[in-house]
PDB file of C-alpha atoms in Angstrom:
ATOM      1  CA  UNK A  25       0.000   0.000   0.000  1.00 53.00           C
ATOM      2  CA  UNK A  26       2.757   2.496   0.911  1.00 49.00           C
ATOM      3  CA  UNK A  27       4.544   1.806  -2.383  1.00 52.00           C
ATOM      4  CA  UNK A  28       1.335   2.527  -4.298  1.00 48.00           C
ATOM      5  CA  UNK A  29       0.801   5.749  -2.352  1.00 46.00           C
ATOM      6  CA  UNK A  30       4.307   6.990  -3.083  1.00 47.00           C
ATOM      7  CA  UNK A  31       3.860   6.219  -6.771  1.00 47.00           C
ATOM      8  CA  UNK A  32       0.668   8.301  -6.791  1.00 49.00           C
ATOM      9  CA  UNK A  33       2.496  11.431  -5.582  1.00 57.00           C
ATOM     10  CA  UNK A  34       2.606  13.686  -8.644  1.00 64.00           C
ATOM     11  CA  UNK A  35       4.982  16.319  -7.280  1.00 66.00           C
ATOM     12  CA  UNK A  36       8.169  14.647  -8.514  1.00 67.00           C
ATOM     13  CA  UNK A  37       6.749  14.286 -12.027  1.00 77.00           C
ATOM     14  CA  UNK A  38       5.692  17.954 -12.046  1.00 85.00           C
ATOM     15  CA  UNK A  39       9.092  19.345 -10.979  1.00 87.00           C
ATOM     16  CA  UNK A  40      10.553  19.553 -14.519  1.00 90.00           C
ATOM     17  CA  UNK A  41       7.448  21.461 -15.635  1.00 92.00           C
ATOM     18  CA  UNK A  42       7.836  23.875 -12.718  1.00 94.00           C
ATOM     19  CA  UNK A  43      11.477  24.549 -13.551  1.00 94.00           C
ATOM     20  CA  UNK A  44      10.698  25.083 -17.230  1.00 95.00           C
ATOM     21  CA  UNK A  45       7.925  27.543 -16.326  1.00 96.00           C
ATOM     22  CA  UNK A  46      10.282  29.487 -14.034  1.00 97.00           C
ATOM     23  CA  UNK A  47      12.907  29.762 -16.784  1.00 97.00           C
ATOM     24  CA  UNK A  48      10.345  30.850 -19.369  1.00 96.00           C
ATOM     25  CA  UNK A  49       8.740  33.465 -17.122  1.00 96.00           C
ATOM     26  CA  UNK A  50      12.150  34.780 -16.002  1.00 96.00           C
ATOM     27  CA  UNK A  51      13.305  35.044 -19.637  1.00 96.00           C
ATOM     28  CA  UNK A  52      10.131  36.928 -20.580  1.00 95.00           C
ATOM     29  CA  UNK A  53      10.466  39.284 -17.587  1.00 95.00           C
ATOM     30  CA  UNK A  54      14.118  39.974 -18.410  1.00 94.00           C
ATOM     31  CA  UNK A  55      13.430  40.546 -22.093  1.00 94.00           C
ATOM     32  CA  UNK A  56      10.729  43.099 -21.335  1.00 94.00           C
ATOM     33  CA  UNK A  57      12.535  44.566 -18.300  1.00 94.00           C
ATOM     34  CA  UNK A  58       9.585  43.937 -15.995  1.00 95.00           C
ATOM     35  CA  UNK A  59      11.657  43.605 -12.821  1.00 94.00           C
ATOM     36  CA  UNK A  60       9.762  40.522 -11.658  1.00 96.00           C
ATOM     37  CA  UNK A  61      12.758  38.318 -10.854  1.00 97.00           C
ATOM     38  CA  UNK A  62      16.008  38.699  -8.940  1.00 97.00           C
ATOM     39  CA  UNK A  63      18.576  35.894  -8.971  1.00 97.00           C
ATOM     40  CA  UNK A  64      19.324  35.855  -5.228  1.00 97.00           C
ATOM     41  CA  UNK A  65      15.622  35.806  -4.403  1.00 97.00           C
ATOM     42  CA  UNK A  66      14.964  32.928  -6.810  1.00 97.00           C
ATOM     43  CA  UNK A  67      17.887  30.910  -5.445  1.00 98.00           C
ATOM     44  CA  UNK A  68      16.498  31.411  -1.940  1.00 98.00           C
ATOM     45  CA  UNK A  69      13.162  30.072  -3.189  1.00 97.00           C
ATOM     46  CA  UNK A  70      14.857  26.971  -4.599  1.00 97.00           C
ATOM     47  CA  UNK A  71      16.643  26.440  -1.282  1.00 97.00           C
ATOM     48  CA  UNK A  72      13.288  26.462   0.536  1.00 97.00           C
ATOM     49  CA  UNK A  73      11.954  23.897  -1.936  1.00 95.00           C
ATOM     50  CA  UNK A  74      14.868  21.593  -1.137  1.00 96.00           C
ATOM     51  CA  UNK A  75      14.590  22.178   2.619  1.00 97.00           C
ATOM     52  CA  UNK A  76      10.847  21.471   2.628  1.00 95.00           C
ATOM     53  CA  UNK A  77      11.387  18.191   0.778  1.00 93.00           C
ATOM     54  CA  UNK A  78      13.950  17.074   3.365  1.00 95.00           C
ATOM     55  CA  UNK A  79      11.931  18.165   6.401  1.00 96.00           C
ATOM     56  CA  UNK A  80       8.802  16.473   5.067  1.00 94.00           C
ATOM     57  CA  UNK A  81      10.354  13.005   4.713  1.00 93.00           C
ATOM     58  CA  UNK A  82       9.681  11.705   8.228  1.00 96.00           C
ATOM     59  CA  UNK A  83       6.308  13.469   8.811  1.00 95.00           C
ATOM     60  CA  UNK A  84       5.081  12.157   5.460  1.00 94.00           C
ATOM     61  CA  UNK A  85       6.121   8.592   6.260  1.00 94.00           C
ATOM     62  CA  UNK A  86       4.397   8.772   9.657  1.00 96.00           C
ATOM     63  CA  UNK A  87       1.303  10.318   8.097  1.00 95.00           C
ATOM     64  CA  UNK A  88       1.076   7.687   5.385  1.00 94.00           C
ATOM     65  CA  UNK A  89       1.324   4.954   8.007  1.00 95.00           C
ATOM     66  CA  UNK A  90      -1.455   6.629   9.978  1.00 97.00           C
ATOM     67  CA  UNK A  91      -3.571   7.054   6.826  1.00 97.00           C
ATOM     68  CA  UNK A  92      -3.321   3.327   6.095  1.00 96.00           C
ATOM     69  CA  UNK A  93      -4.270   2.398   9.667  1.00 96.00           C
ATOM     70  CA  UNK A  94      -7.189   4.843   9.828  1.00 97.00           C
ATOM     71  CA  UNK A  95      -8.478   3.661   6.463  1.00 96.00           C
ATOM     72  CA  UNK A  96      -8.332   0.045   7.606  1.00 96.00           C
ATOM     73  CA  UNK A  97     -10.503   0.745  10.657  1.00 96.00           C
ATOM     74  CA  UNK A  98     -12.998   2.941   8.785  1.00 96.00           C
ATOM     75  CA  UNK A  99     -16.457   1.340   8.444  1.00 95.00           C
ATOM     76  CA  UNK A 100     -16.928   3.323   5.222  1.00 94.00           C
ATOM     77  CA  UNK A 101     -13.921   2.063   3.291  1.00 92.00           C
ATOM     78  CA  UNK A 102     -15.923  -0.457   1.244  1.00 89.00           C
ATOM     79  CA  UNK A 103     -18.634   2.127   0.564  1.00 92.00           C
ATOM     80  CA  UNK A 104     -16.264   4.815  -0.719  1.00 92.00           C
ATOM     81  CA  UNK A 105     -13.839   2.634  -2.682  1.00 89.00           C
ATOM     82  CA  UNK A 106     -12.559   4.442  -5.813  1.00 91.00           C
ATOM     83  CA  UNK A 107     -15.833   5.267  -7.502  1.00 92.00           C
ATOM     84  CA  UNK A 108     -16.054   8.372  -9.689  1.00 93.00           C
ATOM     85  CA  UNK A 109     -18.251  10.241  -7.242  1.00 96.00           C
ATOM     86  CA  UNK A 110     -15.810   9.444  -4.432  1.00 96.00           C
ATOM     87  CA  UNK A 111     -13.053  11.261  -6.351  1.00 97.00           C
ATOM     88  CA  UNK A 112     -15.271  14.327  -6.778  1.00 97.00           C
ATOM     89  CA  UNK A 113     -16.286  14.309  -3.127  1.00 97.00           C
ATOM     90  CA  UNK A 114     -12.661  13.903  -2.052  1.00 98.00           C
ATOM     91  CA  UNK A 115     -11.620  16.826  -4.245  1.00 98.00           C
ATOM     92  CA  UNK A 116     -14.075  19.098  -2.411  1.00 98.00           C
ATOM     93  CA  UNK A 117     -13.185  17.769   1.063  1.00 98.00           C
ATOM     94  CA  UNK A 118      -9.451  18.042   0.346  1.00 98.00           C
ATOM     95  CA  UNK A 119      -9.815  21.644  -0.776  1.00 98.00           C
ATOM     96  CA  UNK A 120     -11.901  22.399   2.316  1.00 98.00           C
ATOM     97  CA  UNK A 121      -9.157  20.842   4.452  1.00 98.00           C
ATOM     98  CA  UNK A 122      -6.471  22.827   2.660  1.00 98.00           C
ATOM     99  CA  UNK A 123      -8.354  26.056   3.318  1.00 98.00           C
ATOM    100  CA  UNK A 124      -8.350  25.484   7.084  1.00 98.00           C
ATOM    101  CA  UNK A 125      -4.739  24.280   7.114  1.00 98.00           C
ATOM    102  CA  UNK A 126      -3.657  27.360   5.182  1.00 98.00           C
ATOM    103  CA  UNK A 127      -5.783  29.716   7.250  1.00 98.00           C
ATOM    104  CA  UNK A 128      -4.415  28.256  10.493  1.00 98.00           C
ATOM    105  CA  UNK A 129      -0.889  28.887   9.205  1.00 98.00           C
ATOM    106  CA  UNK A 130      -1.770  32.567   8.952  1.00 98.00           C
ATOM    107  CA  UNK A 131      -3.734  32.939  12.182  1.00 98.00           C
ATOM    108  CA  UNK A 132      -1.595  30.987  14.679  1.00 98.00           C
ATOM    109  CA  UNK A 133       1.841  32.511  15.103  1.00 98.00           C
ATOM    110  CA  UNK A 134       3.664  29.241  15.855  1.00 98.00           C
ATOM    111  CA  UNK A 135       2.269  27.785  12.626  1.00 98.00           C
ATOM    112  CA  UNK A 136       2.963  31.043  10.769  1.00 98.00           C
ATOM    113  CA  UNK A 137       6.651  30.613  11.605  1.00 98.00           C
ATOM    114  CA  UNK A 138       6.625  27.468   9.467  1.00 98.00           C
ATOM    115  CA  UNK A 139       4.774  29.137   6.591  1.00 98.00           C
ATOM    116  CA  UNK A 140       6.184  32.659   6.545  1.00 98.00           C
ATOM    117  CA  UNK A 141       9.129  31.872   4.277  1.00 96.00           C
ATOM    118  CA  UNK A 142       6.646  31.307   1.434  1.00 98.00           C
ATOM    119  CA  UNK A 143       5.594  34.944   1.853  1.00 98.00           C
ATOM    120  CA  UNK A 144       9.023  36.456   2.477  1.00 97.00           C
ATOM    121  CA  UNK A 145       9.795  37.172  -1.177  1.00 97.00           C
ATOM    122  CA  UNK A 146       9.033  40.694  -2.360  1.00 97.00           C
ATOM    123  CA  UNK A 147       8.302  39.262  -5.804  1.00 97.00           C
ATOM    124  CA  UNK A 148       5.415  37.172  -7.060  1.00 97.00           C
ATOM    125  CA  UNK A 149       6.456  34.746  -9.768  1.00 97.00           C
ATOM    126  CA  UNK A 150       6.685  31.031 -10.480  1.00 97.00           C
ATOM    127  CA  UNK A 151       9.899  30.923  -8.448  1.00 97.00           C
ATOM    128  CA  UNK A 152       7.969  32.132  -5.410  1.00 98.00           C
ATOM    129  CA  UNK A 153       5.541  29.244  -5.930  1.00 97.00           C
ATOM    130  CA  UNK A 154       8.467  26.904  -5.203  1.00 96.00           C
ATOM    131  CA  UNK A 155       9.409  28.844  -2.043  1.00 97.00           C
ATOM    132  CA  UNK A 156       7.601  26.300   0.084  1.00 95.00           C
ATOM    133  CA  UNK A 157       6.871  26.615   3.788  1.00 96.00           C
ATOM    134  CA  UNK A 158       9.403  24.416   5.595  1.00 97.00           C
ATOM    135  CA  UNK A 159       8.251  24.185   9.214  1.00 97.00           C
ATOM    136  CA  UNK A 160       4.637  23.663   8.158  1.00 97.00           C
ATOM    137  CA  UNK A 161       5.644  20.247   6.812  1.00 96.00           C
ATOM    138  CA  UNK A 162       5.873  18.973  10.385  1.00 96.00           C
ATOM    139  CA  UNK A 163       2.180  19.481  11.187  1.00 96.00           C
ATOM    140  CA  UNK A 164       0.616  19.587   7.721  1.00 97.00           C
ATOM    141  CA  UNK A 165      -0.766  16.069   7.462  1.00 97.00           C
ATOM    142  CA  UNK A 166      -2.541  16.258  10.820  1.00 97.00           C
ATOM    143  CA  UNK A 167      -5.236  18.313   9.094  1.00 98.00           C
ATOM    144  CA  UNK A 168      -5.948  15.458   6.653  1.00 98.00           C
ATOM    145  CA  UNK A 169      -6.297  12.652   9.238  1.00 98.00           C
ATOM    146  CA  UNK A 170     -10.089  12.805   9.159  1.00 98.00           C
ATOM    147  CA  UNK A 171     -10.281  11.801   5.478  1.00 98.00           C
ATOM    148  CA  UNK A 172      -9.111   8.161   5.771  1.00 97.00           C
ATOM    149  CA  UNK A 173     -11.536   7.796   8.689  1.00 97.00           C
ATOM    150  CA  UNK A 174     -14.304   8.671   6.225  1.00 97.00           C
ATOM    151  CA  UNK A 175     -13.182   5.710   4.123  1.00 96.00           C
ATOM    152  CA  UNK A 176     -11.044   7.428   1.501  1.00 97.00           C
ATOM    153  CA  UNK A 177      -8.160   5.377   0.174  1.00 92.00           C
ATOM    154  CA  UNK A 178      -4.788   6.852   1.304  1.00 93.00           C
ATOM    155  CA  UNK A 179      -3.495   6.687  -2.275  1.00 92.00           C
ATOM    156  CA  UNK A 180      -6.500   8.755  -3.381  1.00 94.00           C
ATOM    157  CA  UNK A 181      -5.820  11.313  -0.664  1.00 95.00           C
ATOM    158  CA  UNK A 182      -2.164  11.773  -1.632  1.00 93.00           C
ATOM    159  CA  UNK A 183      -3.108  12.031  -5.313  1.00 92.00           C
ATOM    160  CA  UNK A 184      -5.718  14.734  -4.670  1.00 95.00           C
ATOM    161  CA  UNK A 185      -3.354  16.652  -2.351  1.00 95.00           C
ATOM    162  CA  UNK A 186      -0.755  16.607  -5.138  1.00 92.00           C
ATOM    163  CA  UNK A 187      -3.272  17.759  -7.763  1.00 94.00           C
ATOM    164  CA  UNK A 188      -4.340  20.628  -5.511  1.00 96.00           C
ATOM    165  CA  UNK A 189      -0.738  21.790  -5.115  1.00 95.00           C
ATOM    166  CA  UNK A 190      -0.102  21.368  -8.840  1.00 94.00           C
ATOM    167  CA  UNK A 191      -3.020  23.714  -9.557  1.00 97.00           C
ATOM    168  CA  UNK A 192      -1.678  26.326  -7.162  1.00 97.00           C
ATOM    169  CA  UNK A 193       1.606  26.692  -9.043  1.00 96.00           C
ATOM    170  CA  UNK A 194       0.174  28.673 -11.963  1.00 97.00           C
ATOM    171  CA  UNK A 195      -1.615  31.236  -9.803  1.00 98.00           C
ATOM    172  CA  UNK A 196       1.745  32.630  -8.589  1.00 98.00           C
ATOM    173  CA  UNK A 197       2.115  35.115 -11.421  1.00 97.00           C
ATOM    174  CA  UNK A 198       1.544  38.735 -12.350  1.00 96.00           C
ATOM    175  CA  UNK A 199       1.300  37.897 -16.052  1.00 94.00           C
ATOM    176  CA  UNK A 200      -2.385  36.901 -15.931  1.00 96.00           C
ATOM    177  CA  UNK A 201      -5.039  39.507 -15.244  1.00 96.00           C
ATOM    178  CA  UNK A 202      -8.558  38.921 -14.012  1.00 97.00           C
ATOM    179  CA  UNK A 203     -10.449  36.120 -15.726  1.00 97.00           C
ATOM    180  CA  UNK A 204     -14.135  35.728 -16.572  1.00 97.00           C
ATOM    181  CA  UNK A 205     -16.322  36.748 -13.591  1.00 97.00           C
ATOM    182  CA  UNK A 206     -17.732  33.258 -13.032  1.00 97.00           C
ATOM    183  CA  UNK A 207     -14.199  31.807 -12.895  1.00 98.00           C
ATOM    184  CA  UNK A 208     -13.175  34.493 -10.405  1.00 98.00           C
ATOM    185  CA  UNK A 209     -16.315  33.722  -8.380  1.00 98.00           C
ATOM    186  CA  UNK A 210     -15.583  30.018  -7.942  1.00 98.00           C
ATOM    187  CA  UNK A 211     -11.887  29.336  -8.446  1.00 98.00           C
ATOM    188  CA  UNK A 212      -8.666  30.603  -6.948  1.00 98.00           C
ATOM    189  CA  UNK A 213      -7.014  32.674  -9.664  1.00 98.00           C
ATOM    190  CA  UNK A 214      -3.792  34.681 -10.092  1.00 98.00           C
ATOM    191  CA  UNK A 215      -5.721  37.810  -9.133  1.00 98.00           C
ATOM    192  CA  UNK A 216      -6.993  36.255  -5.899  1.00 98.00           C
ATOM    193  CA  UNK A 217      -3.578  34.856  -5.059  1.00 98.00           C
ATOM    194  CA  UNK A 218      -1.830  38.154  -5.667  1.00 98.00           C
ATOM    195  CA  UNK A 219      -4.036  39.480  -2.880  1.00 98.00           C
ATOM    196  CA  UNK A 220      -2.961  36.588  -0.663  1.00 98.00           C
ATOM    197  CA  UNK A 221       0.703  37.561  -1.090  1.00 98.00           C
ATOM    198  CA  UNK A 222       0.061  41.229  -0.372  1.00 98.00           C
ATOM    199  CA  UNK A 223       1.366  43.062   2.684  1.00 97.00           C
ATOM    200  CA  UNK A 224      -1.266  45.811   2.348  1.00 97.00           C
ATOM    201  CA  UNK A 225      -3.520  45.957   5.417  1.00 97.00           C
ATOM    202  CA  UNK A 226      -6.547  45.364   3.192  1.00 97.00           C
ATOM    203  CA  UNK A 227      -5.015  42.170   1.804  1.00 98.00           C
ATOM    204  CA  UNK A 228      -3.423  40.612   4.895  1.00 98.00           C
ATOM    205  CA  UNK A 229      -4.558  37.046   5.695  1.00 97.00           C
ATOM    206  CA  UNK A 230      -7.002  36.880   2.832  1.00 98.00           C
ATOM    207  CA  UNK A 231      -7.783  34.299   0.101  1.00 98.00           C
ATOM    208  CA  UNK A 232      -6.528  31.077   1.666  1.00 98.00           C
ATOM    209  CA  UNK A 233      -8.221  28.718  -0.789  1.00 98.00           C
ATOM    210  CA  UNK A 234      -6.373  26.117  -2.836  1.00 98.00           C
ATOM    211  CA  UNK A 235      -8.337  25.423  -6.021  1.00 98.00           C
ATOM    212  CA  UNK A 236     -11.642  26.961  -4.922  1.00 98.00           C
ATOM    213  CA  UNK A 237     -12.182  30.479  -3.605  1.00 98.00           C
ATOM    214  CA  UNK A 238     -15.670  29.652  -2.309  1.00 98.00           C
ATOM    215  CA  UNK A 239     -14.390  28.842   1.194  1.00 98.00           C
ATOM    216  CA  UNK A 240     -13.010  32.362   1.606  1.00 98.00           C
ATOM    217  CA  UNK A 241     -16.303  33.800   0.434  1.00 98.00           C
ATOM    218  CA  UNK A 242     -18.225  31.565   2.856  1.00 98.00           C
ATOM    219  CA  UNK A 243     -16.027  32.133   5.909  1.00 98.00           C
ATOM    220  CA  UNK A 244     -15.312  35.845   5.549  1.00 97.00           C
ATOM    221  CA  UNK A 245     -11.669  35.805   4.453  1.00 98.00           C
ATOM    222  CA  UNK A 246     -12.115  36.953   0.850  1.00 98.00           C
ATOM    223  CA  UNK A 247     -10.709  40.169  -0.589  1.00 98.00           C
ATOM    224  CA  UNK A 248     -10.824  41.266  -4.212  1.00 97.00           C
ATOM    225  CA  UNK A 249      -7.796  42.726  -5.979  1.00 98.00           C
ATOM    226  CA  UNK A 250      -8.451  46.436  -6.430  1.00 97.00           C
ATOM    227  CA  UNK A 251      -7.188  48.633  -9.245  1.00 94.00           C
ATOM    228  CA  UNK A 252      -6.902  51.566  -6.847  1.00 95.00           C
ATOM    229  CA  UNK A 253      -4.647  49.647  -4.433  1.00 97.00           C
ATOM    230  CA  UNK A 254      -1.816  47.740  -6.120  1.00 97.00           C
ATOM    231  CA  UNK A 255      -0.537  44.730  -4.218  1.00 98.00           C
ATOM    232  CA  UNK A 256       2.697  45.245  -2.283  1.00 98.00           C
ATOM    233  CA  UNK A 257       4.379  41.855  -2.081  1.00 98.00           C
ATOM    234  CA  UNK A 258       6.309  40.520   0.888  1.00 97.00           C
ATOM    235  CA  UNK A 259       5.919  40.871   4.644  1.00 97.00           C
ATOM    236  CA  UNK A 260       4.795  43.835   6.719  1.00 96.00           C
ATOM    237  CA  UNK A 261       8.430  43.928   7.914  1.00 95.00           C
ATOM    238  CA  UNK A 262      10.632  42.423   5.228  1.00 97.00           C
ATOM    239  CA  UNK A 263      13.739  40.447   6.188  1.00 96.00           C
ATOM    240  CA  UNK A 264      15.861  41.920   3.360  1.00 92.00           C
ATOM    241  CA  UNK A 265      17.954  38.753   3.106  1.00 96.00           C
ATOM    242  CA  UNK A 266      18.417  35.883   0.673  1.00 97.00           C
ATOM    243  CA  UNK A 267      20.334  33.792   3.193  1.00 97.00           C
ATOM    244  CA  UNK A 268      18.517  30.435   3.318  1.00 97.00           C
ATOM    245  CA  UNK A 269      18.902  30.097   7.088  1.00 97.00           C
ATOM    246  CA  UNK A 270      17.477  33.581   7.636  1.00 97.00           C
ATOM    247  CA  UNK A 271      14.577  32.921   5.274  1.00 97.00           C
ATOM    248  CA  UNK A 272      13.805  29.636   7.022  1.00 97.00           C
ATOM    249  CA  UNK A 273      14.273  30.555  10.680  1.00 97.00           C
ATOM    250  CA  UNK A 274      13.716  34.281  11.178  1.00 97.00           C
ATOM    251  CA  UNK A 275      10.207  34.022  12.639  1.00 98.00           C
ATOM    252  CA  UNK A 276      11.110  31.136  14.948  1.00 98.00           C
ATOM    253  CA  UNK A 277      13.935  33.285  16.322  1.00 98.00           C
ATOM    254  CA  UNK A 278      11.589  36.262  16.699  1.00 97.00           C
ATOM    255  CA  UNK A 279       9.157  34.083  18.671  1.00 97.00           C
ATOM    256  CA  UNK A 280      11.976  32.882  20.921  1.00 97.00           C
ATOM    257  CA  UNK A 281      13.045  36.466  21.629  1.00 96.00           C
ATOM    258  CA  UNK A 282       9.468  37.407  22.518  1.00 96.00           C
ATOM    259  CA  UNK A 283       9.098  34.369  24.785  1.00 96.00           C
ATOM    260  CA  UNK A 284      12.311  35.217  26.668  1.00 95.00           C
ATOM    261  CA  UNK A 285      11.177  38.824  27.123  1.00 93.00           C
ATOM    262  CA  UNK A 286       7.815  37.775  28.548  1.00 92.00           C
ATOM    263  CA  UNK A 287       7.499  36.803  32.234  1.00 90.00           C
ATOM    264  CA  UNK A 288       3.890  35.596  32.262  1.00 94.00           C
ATOM    265  CA  UNK A 289       2.865  32.167  31.039  1.00 95.00           C
ATOM    266  CA  UNK A 290      -0.440  33.506  29.762  1.00 96.00           C
ATOM    267  CA  UNK A 291       1.388  35.973  27.541  1.00 95.00           C
ATOM    268  CA  UNK A 292       3.747  33.258  26.329  1.00 96.00           C
ATOM    269  CA  UNK A 293       0.791  31.153  25.251  1.00 97.00           C
ATOM    270  CA  UNK A 294      -0.711  34.161  23.463  1.00 97.00           C
ATOM    271  CA  UNK A 295       2.598  34.751  21.679  1.00 97.00           C
ATOM    272  CA  UNK A 296       2.527  31.172  20.412  1.00 97.00           C
ATOM    273  CA  UNK A 297      -1.111  30.714  19.551  1.00 98.00           C
ATOM    274  CA  UNK A 298      -2.644  34.100  18.740  1.00 97.00           C
ATOM    275  CA  UNK A 299      -2.265  35.607  15.288  1.00 97.00           C
ATOM    276  CA  UNK A 300       1.049  37.185  14.222  1.00 97.00           C
ATOM    277  CA  UNK A 301       1.278  40.777  15.383  1.00 96.00           C
ATOM    278  CA  UNK A 302       0.025  40.317  18.933  1.00 96.00           C
ATOM    279  CA  UNK A 303       2.397  41.719  21.537  1.00 93.00           C
ATOM    280  CA  UNK A 304       2.391  41.725  25.323  1.00 89.00           C
ATOM    281  CA  UNK A 305       4.300  44.979  25.545  1.00 89.00           C
ATOM    282  CA  UNK A 306       3.569  46.826  22.324  1.00 88.00           C
ATOM    283  CA  UNK A 307       0.838  47.787  19.875  1.00 93.00           C
ATOM    284  CA  UNK A 308      -1.470  45.103  18.529  1.00 94.00           C
ATOM    285  CA  UNK A 309      -0.483  44.633  14.891  1.00 95.00           C
ATOM    286  CA  UNK A 310      -2.684  41.660  14.063  1.00 96.00           C
ATOM    287  CA  UNK A 311      -4.299  41.938  10.634  1.00 96.00           C
ATOM    288  CA  UNK A 312      -7.827  42.067  12.056  1.00 95.00           C
ATOM    289  CA  UNK A 313      -6.865  44.887  14.424  1.00 95.00           C
ATOM    290  CA  UNK A 314      -5.114  46.910  11.721  1.00 96.00           C
ATOM    291  CA  UNK A 315      -8.126  46.575   9.416  1.00 96.00           C
ATOM    292  CA  UNK A 316     -10.493  47.668  12.163  1.00 94.00           C
ATOM    293  CA  UNK A 317      -8.324  50.707  12.895  1.00 94.00           C
ATOM    294  CA  UNK A 318      -8.289  51.606   9.192  1.00 92.00           C
ATOM    295  CA  UNK A 319     -12.039  51.106   8.843  1.00 92.00           C
ATOM    296  CA  UNK A 320     -11.580  48.248   6.370  1.00 90.00           C
ATOM    297  CA  UNK A 321     -14.141  45.454   6.515  1.00 78.00           C
TER     298      UNK A 321
END
């Protein structure tokens, strides 16, 4: 079973396509002097891709083992099987799961520390798509543990996870404008994902969907890209470094500094589990607070 699951992971097969797309987009940007790539930034993105693959090895193996066990004890496994409707249902449930995993990575500071390197580039391009969150690989699969309990085959789950991530690659671009309104209404698009990578107060912690944008619309985390407010890419306080260790660890080190400075256990727990921007001894810079102060809803 584990061998079959590993064979169903599409990410390794997609890697050559990703690299070709990066080279093509970088060539086009250079030819037209668009300023959308910088070599040091792109190399840092590649280093995060490699680091995430290494860090994920053990968590993935443990998760796959758990998936197999949970599927075996599920009373629904013979009902679900691999029927066509089961694939469609799994696609929706996987995307729903991804939304909450992604949203949690933005709204819990300890989880944000493992995701922030994906947002630390001040460019949005196909190279940034490969700038994967490293620390998030440790806890990622916990969010998917409920699916094998519903009877979904672990190989199906890994395949759909991979397809979801494959879709998300192409939305990391500035080369595609807004699409037809019904596409923008249902699907995650480059326009929606540009918002997600914005450091503007209006755009912070918005548009967490994977393939579908409907979850953000349903749960109040959607923001449209506005012509009168261009997206500013990167973090609210940029790290200004391409050093792979800095890109990977800077938020973990910031959390540690805040924990050492705090003398109350309640505040230490808030530092870890409230949204990024909360401070025990300074202004509240959480996205929700900043939007409220600016009158943005």
